[in-house]
Amino acid sequence: MVENIQRVAQEIEAAQLTSAAELEQFRIAYIGRKGAIAALFDDLKSVAPEQRRQVGQELNQLKNRAQTRFDEAQEQLANANTGSEAENAFDFTLPPIPNTLGTRHPLSLVRAEIVRIFERIGFNVADGPEIEDDWHNFTALNFPENHPAREMQDTFFLSEDRDKLLRTHTSNVQVRLMENNQPPLRSIMPGRVYRNEAISARAHMVFQQVEGLYVNKGVSFKDLKETLYYFAKEMFGQDTKIRFRPSFFPFTEPSAEIDISCLICKGEGCNICKQSGWVEIGGAGMVDPNVLSNCGIDPEVYSGFAFGMGIERITMLRYQIRDLRLFTENDVRFLRQFKGVI
Ligand code: PHE
């Protein structure tokens, strides 16, 4: 018996424990319920009663020693993260893990880029509700009651009295901004807008605009032109041309429509630019003094400019997309083309 204990003790000291497999073998051979030490405990019965206590103690020490060796070796193995070479080897025959990351939607990409461009010249981002009341979408913006300009906007009304509606433009956020803050104000306001229009390659009933507003002392039309010229060149390339056509909006005076040279056909004429070589990207103008005073800002002291642009249109020009319906069809063959664009 004593010899057996010594032999097992030597084996335990000599055992090589450098891999997970060796460790497991050791556990089964010595520590486990069917291992050598358990067998020695069984043999304790055959030991003469007067020696049993002594042998029992030795066995307990042996058991503790085996456990300690096991624990230490296990910890070392975990720290070194070694293992046999075969266990560590990279299996080159495994199929690759496919990259299933999605892509950002092109409209989100372009919206983020617009924000970046304007942030560089001191604009911050403001937000407002898509369900709006008459005051913020129309009246405060100088749309007279029953004026045909209201009809121009193909409004989706949400209540019989026409006081609840889906906003037809992001200009409602201008109003909210001016009502709640005093100048200087310099913000852009991207968001969804709604109009009751037939869906085609060029128009949709839900689309996105980005509004811009700058109100301060001494803001001029020149500031407006310079700002939009800077934007067009940053967004579409340094050789982009821009032109302003006289126009009308109730909330700006004077008002202009902003065109840039068509990047799809390079001015030769295509279905996006209606064969004209120019594409409208939005409207702009100097904030009408009535709008300033409707919002609690003194038009004798302050002036401002505002602009509103269609994000779909800008995206189509930027990525040469010919049909606006692609944005909402969720065709992965289209969406995947924007992989990796940040
Ligand atoms: N709100 C106008 C539209 O949707 C665009 C615009 C915004 C024009 C700001 C001038 C100033 O058509």
Coordinates of C-alpha atoms and ligand atoms in Angstrom, one line a residue:
M1 CA 0.0 0.0 0.0
V2 CA 2.7 2.4 1.0
E3 CA 4.6 1.6 -2.1
N4 CA 1.6 2.2 -4.2
I5 CA 1.1 5.6 -2.7
Q6 CA 4.7 6.4 -3.4
R7 CA 4.5 5.2 -7.0
V8 CA 1.4 7.3 -7.6
A9 CA 3.0 10.3 -5.9
Q10 CA 6.0 10.0 -8.3
E11 CA 3.8 9.7 -11.3
I12 CA 1.9 12.8 -10.3
E13 CA 5.1 14.8 -10.0
A14 CA 6.4 13.5 -13.3
A15 CA 3.3 13.9 -15.3
Q16 CA 3.7 16.3 -18.3
L17 CA 0.8 18.8 -18.3
T18 CA 1.3 21.1 -21.2
S19 CA -1.9 20.7 -23.2
A20 CA -5.6 20.5 -22.6
A21 CA -5.6 16.8 -23.6
E22 CA -2.8 15.9 -21.2
L23 CA -4.6 17.8 -18.4
E24 CA -7.8 15.9 -19.0
Q25 CA -6.0 12.5 -19.1
F26 CA -4.4 13.4 -15.8
R27 CA -7.7 14.3 -14.3
I28 CA -9.2 11.0 -15.3
A29 CA -6.2 9.0 -14.2
Y30 CA -5.7 10.5 -10.8
I31 CA -8.4 12.8 -9.6
G32 CA -11.5 11.3 -11.1
R33 CA -13.9 9.0 -9.3
K34 CA -12.4 6.0 -11.1
G35 CA -8.8 7.3 -10.8
A36 CA -5.8 5.9 -9.0
I37 CA -6.3 7.9 -5.8
A38 CA -9.9 6.9 -5.5
A39 CA -8.7 3.2 -5.9
L40 CA -6.2 3.7 -3.1
F41 CA -8.9 5.1 -0.8
D42 CA -10.9 1.9 -1.5
D43 CA -7.9 -0.1 -0.5
L44 CA -7.8 1.6 2.9
K45 CA -10.1 -1.1 4.2
S46 CA -7.4 -3.6 3.9
V47 CA -4.9 -1.6 5.9
A48 CA -4.4 -2.7 9.5
P49 CA -6.6 -0.6 11.8
E50 CA -3.7 0.8 13.8
Q51 CA -2.1 2.1 10.6
R52 CA -5.2 3.3 8.9
R53 CA -5.1 6.8 10.3
Q54 CA -1.5 7.4 9.2
V55 CA -2.1 6.0 5.7
G56 CA -5.4 7.9 5.4
Q57 CA -3.5 11.2 6.1
E58 CA -0.9 10.4 3.4
L59 CA -3.7 9.6 1.0
N60 CA -5.3 12.9 1.7
Q61 CA -2.1 14.7 1.1
L62 CA -1.6 12.9 -2.2
K63 CA -5.1 13.8 -3.3
N64 CA -4.5 17.5 -2.4
R65 CA -1.2 17.5 -4.3
A66 CA -2.8 16.0 -7.4
Q67 CA -5.5 18.7 -7.3
T68 CA -2.9 21.4 -6.9
R69 CA -0.8 20.2 -9.8
F70 CA -3.9 20.1 -11.9
D71 CA -5.1 23.6 -10.9
E72 CA -1.7 25.1 -11.5
A73 CA -1.2 23.5 -14.8
Q74 CA -4.7 24.5 -15.9
E75 CA -4.0 28.2 -15.0
Q76 CA -0.7 28.2 -16.8
L77 CA -2.3 26.8 -19.9
A78 CA -5.1 29.4 -19.8
N79 CA -2.6 32.2 -19.4
A80 CA -0.2 31.1 -22.1
N81 CA -3.1 30.1 -24.3
T82 CA -0.8 27.4 -25.7
G83 CA -2.0 24.0 -26.6
S84 CA -0.6 21.5 -28.9
E85 CA 0.3 22.8 -32.3
A86 CA -2.5 20.9 -33.9
E87 CA -5.0 22.6 -31.6
N88 CA -3.7 26.0 -32.4
A89 CA -3.4 25.5 -36.1
F90 CA -5.7 27.6 -38.3
D91 CA -8.0 25.4 -40.4
F92 CA -7.7 26.8 -43.9
T93 CA -10.3 24.5 -45.3
L94 CA -13.1 26.1 -43.3
P95 CA -15.5 28.3 -45.4
P96 CA -15.0 32.0 -44.8
I97 CA -17.5 33.7 -42.5
P98 CA -19.6 35.8 -44.9
N99 CA -19.8 39.6 -44.4
T100 CA -23.4 40.1 -43.7
L101 CA -23.1 43.7 -42.6
G102 CA -25.8 45.9 -44.1
T103 CA -25.2 49.1 -45.9
R104 CA -26.4 52.6 -45.2
H105 CA -29.2 53.8 -47.4
P106 CA -28.0 56.3 -50.0
L107 CA -30.4 58.9 -48.7
S108 CA -28.9 58.6 -45.3
L109 CA -25.4 58.8 -46.7
V110 CA -26.2 62.0 -48.6
R111 CA -28.1 63.5 -45.7
A112 CA -25.0 62.9 -43.4
E113 CA -22.7 64.5 -46.0
I114 CA -25.0 67.5 -46.4
V115 CA -24.8 68.0 -42.6
R116 CA -21.0 67.6 -42.6
I117 CA -20.7 70.3 -45.3
F118 CA -22.8 72.8 -43.6
E119 CA -21.4 72.1 -40.1
R120 CA -18.0 73.1 -41.5
I121 CA -19.3 76.6 -42.0
G122 CA -21.0 76.9 -38.6
F123 CA -24.5 75.5 -39.2
N124 CA -26.0 73.2 -36.5
V125 CA -28.8 70.7 -37.0
A126 CA -32.4 71.3 -35.8
D127 CA -35.4 69.1 -35.9
G128 CA -39.2 69.5 -35.9
P129 CA -42.4 67.4 -36.1
E130 CA -43.8 65.8 -39.3
I131 CA -47.4 66.1 -38.1
E132 CA -47.8 69.9 -38.1
D133 CA -50.5 72.5 -37.6
D134 CA -51.6 75.2 -40.0
W135 CA -49.7 77.9 -38.2
H136 CA -46.2 76.4 -38.5
N137 CA -46.7 74.9 -42.0
F138 CA -48.5 77.9 -43.6
T139 CA -49.8 80.9 -41.7
A140 CA -46.6 81.9 -39.9
L141 CA -44.8 81.5 -43.2
N142 CA -47.0 84.3 -44.7
F143 CA -49.4 82.1 -46.7
P144 CA -52.5 84.2 -46.7
E145 CA -55.7 82.3 -46.0
N146 CA -57.3 80.8 -49.1
H147 CA -54.2 81.9 -51.1
P148 CA -53.6 79.6 -54.1
A149 CA -50.0 79.0 -52.8
R150 CA -51.6 76.6 -50.2
E151 CA -53.0 74.6 -53.0
M152 CA -49.6 74.5 -54.7
Q153 CA -48.4 72.2 -52.0
D154 CA -50.8 69.3 -52.4
T155 CA -51.3 68.9 -48.7
F156 CA -52.4 65.7 -46.9
F157 CA -54.7 67.1 -44.3
L158 CA -55.3 65.0 -41.1
S159 CA -58.4 66.8 -39.8
E160 CA -61.6 68.2 -41.2
D161 CA -60.8 71.8 -40.1
R162 CA -57.5 71.5 -42.0
D163 CA -55.5 72.4 -38.9
K164 CA -53.7 69.1 -38.6
L165 CA -51.6 68.1 -41.6
L166 CA -48.5 66.2 -42.7
R167 CA -45.9 69.0 -43.2
T168 CA -45.4 69.8 -46.9
H169 CA -41.9 71.2 -46.4
T170 CA -39.3 71.5 -43.7
S171 CA -39.9 75.3 -43.4
N172 CA -42.1 74.5 -40.3
V173 CA -38.8 74.0 -38.4
Q174 CA -37.6 77.5 -39.4
V175 CA -40.7 78.9 -37.7
R176 CA -40.2 76.8 -34.5
L177 CA -36.6 77.8 -34.4
M178 CA -37.3 81.5 -34.7
E179 CA -40.2 81.3 -32.2
N180 CA -38.0 79.8 -29.6
N181 CA -34.6 81.4 -30.1
Q182 CA -33.2 84.9 -30.7
P183 CA -30.6 85.5 -33.5
P184 CA -28.0 84.8 -34.5
L185 CA -29.5 81.6 -35.8
R186 CA -27.6 79.3 -38.2
S187 CA -29.2 75.9 -38.6
I188 CA -30.0 73.2 -41.2
M189 CA -33.0 71.1 -40.8
P190 CA -33.2 67.8 -42.6
G191 CA -36.4 65.7 -42.6
R192 CA -39.3 63.9 -44.3
V193 CA -42.1 65.8 -46.0
Y194 CA -45.3 64.7 -47.6
R195 CA -47.3 65.8 -50.7
N196 CA -50.2 64.3 -52.5
E197 CA -48.4 63.7 -55.8
A198 CA -48.4 60.8 -58.3
I199 CA -45.4 58.6 -57.9
S200 CA -43.0 58.7 -60.9
A201 CA -39.3 58.6 -61.7
R202 CA -39.1 62.2 -60.6
A203 CA -41.7 62.7 -57.8
H204 CA -42.9 60.9 -54.7
M205 CA -45.5 61.5 -52.1
V206 CA -42.9 61.1 -49.3
F207 CA -39.5 62.6 -49.7
Q208 CA -36.8 64.4 -47.8
Q209 CA -35.8 68.0 -47.7
V210 CA -33.1 69.9 -46.0
E211 CA -33.9 73.4 -44.9
G212 CA -31.3 76.1 -44.1
L213 CA -31.8 79.3 -42.1
Y214 CA -29.4 82.0 -41.2
V215 CA -30.7 85.1 -39.3
N216 CA -28.4 87.8 -38.0
K217 CA -27.7 91.5 -38.4
G218 CA -26.9 92.5 -41.9
V219 CA -27.4 89.1 -43.7
S220 CA -27.6 89.7 -47.5
F221 CA -28.5 87.9 -50.7
K222 CA -24.8 87.7 -51.4
D223 CA -24.4 85.6 -48.2
L224 CA -27.1 83.2 -49.5
K225 CA -25.4 82.9 -52.9
E226 CA -22.0 82.3 -51.5
T227 CA -23.3 79.7 -49.1
L228 CA -25.1 77.7 -51.7
Y229 CA -22.2 78.0 -54.2
Y230 CA -19.9 76.6 -51.5
F231 CA -22.3 73.8 -50.9
A232 CA -22.7 72.9 -54.6
K233 CA -19.0 72.7 -55.1
E234 CA -18.4 70.6 -52.0
M235 CA -21.2 68.3 -52.8
F236 CA -20.9 67.8 -56.5
G237 CA -17.3 68.8 -57.4
Q238 CA -15.4 72.1 -57.9
D239 CA -16.5 72.6 -61.5
T240 CA -20.2 72.5 -60.7
K241 CA -22.2 75.5 -62.0
I242 CA -25.0 77.0 -60.1
R243 CA -27.7 79.5 -61.2
F244 CA -30.5 81.3 -59.5
R245 CA -33.9 81.9 -61.2
P246 CA -36.4 84.4 -59.9
S247 CA -39.3 82.7 -58.2
F248 CA -41.9 83.1 -55.7
F249 CA -42.4 81.7 -52.2
P250 CA -44.7 83.5 -49.7
F251 CA -42.1 83.3 -47.0
T252 CA -39.1 84.8 -48.9
E253 CA -38.6 88.1 -50.7
P254 CA -36.9 88.1 -53.1
S255 CA -37.1 84.4 -53.9
A256 CA -35.1 82.2 -56.2
E257 CA -35.1 78.7 -57.6
I258 CA -31.6 77.1 -57.3
D259 CA -30.3 75.1 -60.3
I260 CA -27.1 73.2 -60.7
S261 CA -25.6 72.0 -64.0
C262 CA -26.9 68.4 -64.7
L263 CA -24.2 66.0 -63.6
I264 CA -25.9 63.0 -65.2
C265 CA -25.8 64.2 -68.9
K266 CA -23.2 67.0 -68.3
G267 CA -25.6 69.5 -69.8
E268 CA -26.6 67.5 -72.9
G269 CA -30.1 66.8 -71.8
C270 CA -31.6 63.7 -70.2
N271 CA -34.8 62.6 -68.5
I272 CA -33.7 63.9 -65.1
C273 CA -33.0 67.5 -66.3
K274 CA -35.9 67.4 -68.7
Q275 CA -33.5 67.9 -71.6
S276 CA -32.5 71.3 -70.3
G277 CA -29.0 70.7 -68.9
W278 CA -29.9 72.2 -65.5
V279 CA -31.5 70.5 -62.5
E280 CA -33.4 72.3 -59.8
I281 CA -32.2 71.3 -56.4
G282 CA -34.4 73.7 -54.3
G283 CA -35.7 77.1 -53.5
A284 CA -34.2 80.0 -51.5
G285 CA -34.6 83.6 -50.7
M286 CA -34.4 86.3 -48.0
V287 CA -36.7 85.6 -45.1
D288 CA -39.8 87.8 -45.6
P289 CA -40.0 90.5 -42.8
N290 CA -43.6 89.3 -42.1
V291 CA -42.2 85.9 -41.2
L292 CA -39.6 87.4 -38.9
S293 CA -42.2 89.4 -37.0
N294 CA -44.7 86.5 -37.0
C295 CA -41.9 84.6 -35.1
G296 CA -41.1 87.4 -32.7
I297 CA -37.9 88.7 -34.4
D298 CA -37.6 92.4 -35.2
P299 CA -37.2 92.8 -38.9
E300 CA -35.8 96.3 -38.4
V301 CA -32.8 94.8 -36.6
Y302 CA -32.4 91.4 -38.3
S303 CA -32.5 89.9 -41.7
G304 CA -32.0 86.4 -42.8
F305 CA -31.8 83.9 -45.7
A306 CA -33.5 80.5 -46.0
F307 CA -33.2 77.7 -48.5
G308 CA -34.8 74.3 -48.9
M309 CA -33.5 71.5 -51.1
G310 CA -34.6 68.0 -52.0
I311 CA -32.4 65.2 -50.6
E312 CA -33.6 62.7 -53.2
R313 CA -32.7 65.0 -56.0
I314 CA -29.2 65.7 -54.6
T315 CA -28.7 61.9 -54.1
M316 CA -29.8 61.1 -57.7
L317 CA -27.3 63.7 -59.0
R318 CA -24.5 62.6 -56.7
Y319 CA -24.8 58.9 -57.6
Q320 CA -26.3 59.1 -61.1
I321 CA -29.5 57.5 -60.2
R322 CA -32.2 57.9 -62.8
D323 CA -35.3 56.8 -61.0
L324 CA -36.5 58.1 -57.6
R325 CA -38.6 55.0 -57.0
L326 CA -35.4 52.9 -56.4
F327 CA -35.1 54.6 -53.0
T328 CA -38.2 53.0 -51.6
E329 CA -38.3 49.6 -53.4
N330 CA -35.7 48.0 -51.1
D331 CA -34.1 46.1 -53.9
V332 CA -30.9 44.8 -52.4
R333 CA -29.2 44.8 -55.8
F334 CA -29.5 48.6 -55.6
L335 CA -28.8 49.0 -52.0
R336 CA -25.7 46.8 -52.0
Q337 CA -24.0 49.2 -54.4
F338 CA -23.5 51.6 -51.5
K339 CA -21.5 49.1 -49.5
G340 CA -18.4 50.7 -47.9
V341 CA -19.5 54.3 -48.6
I342 CA -19.4 56.2 -45.4
Ligands
PHE1 N1 -40.2 75.3 -48.6 C1 -39.9 75.5 -50.0 C2 -40.5 74.3 -50.8 O1 -40.7 73.2 -50.2 C3 -38.4 75.6 -50.3 C4 -37.9 76.8 -49.7 C5 -37.3 76.8 -48.4 C6 -37.8 78.0 -50.4 C7 -36.8 78.0 -47.9 C8 -37.3 79.1 -49.9 C9 -36.7 79.1 -48.6 O2 -40.7 74.3 -51.9

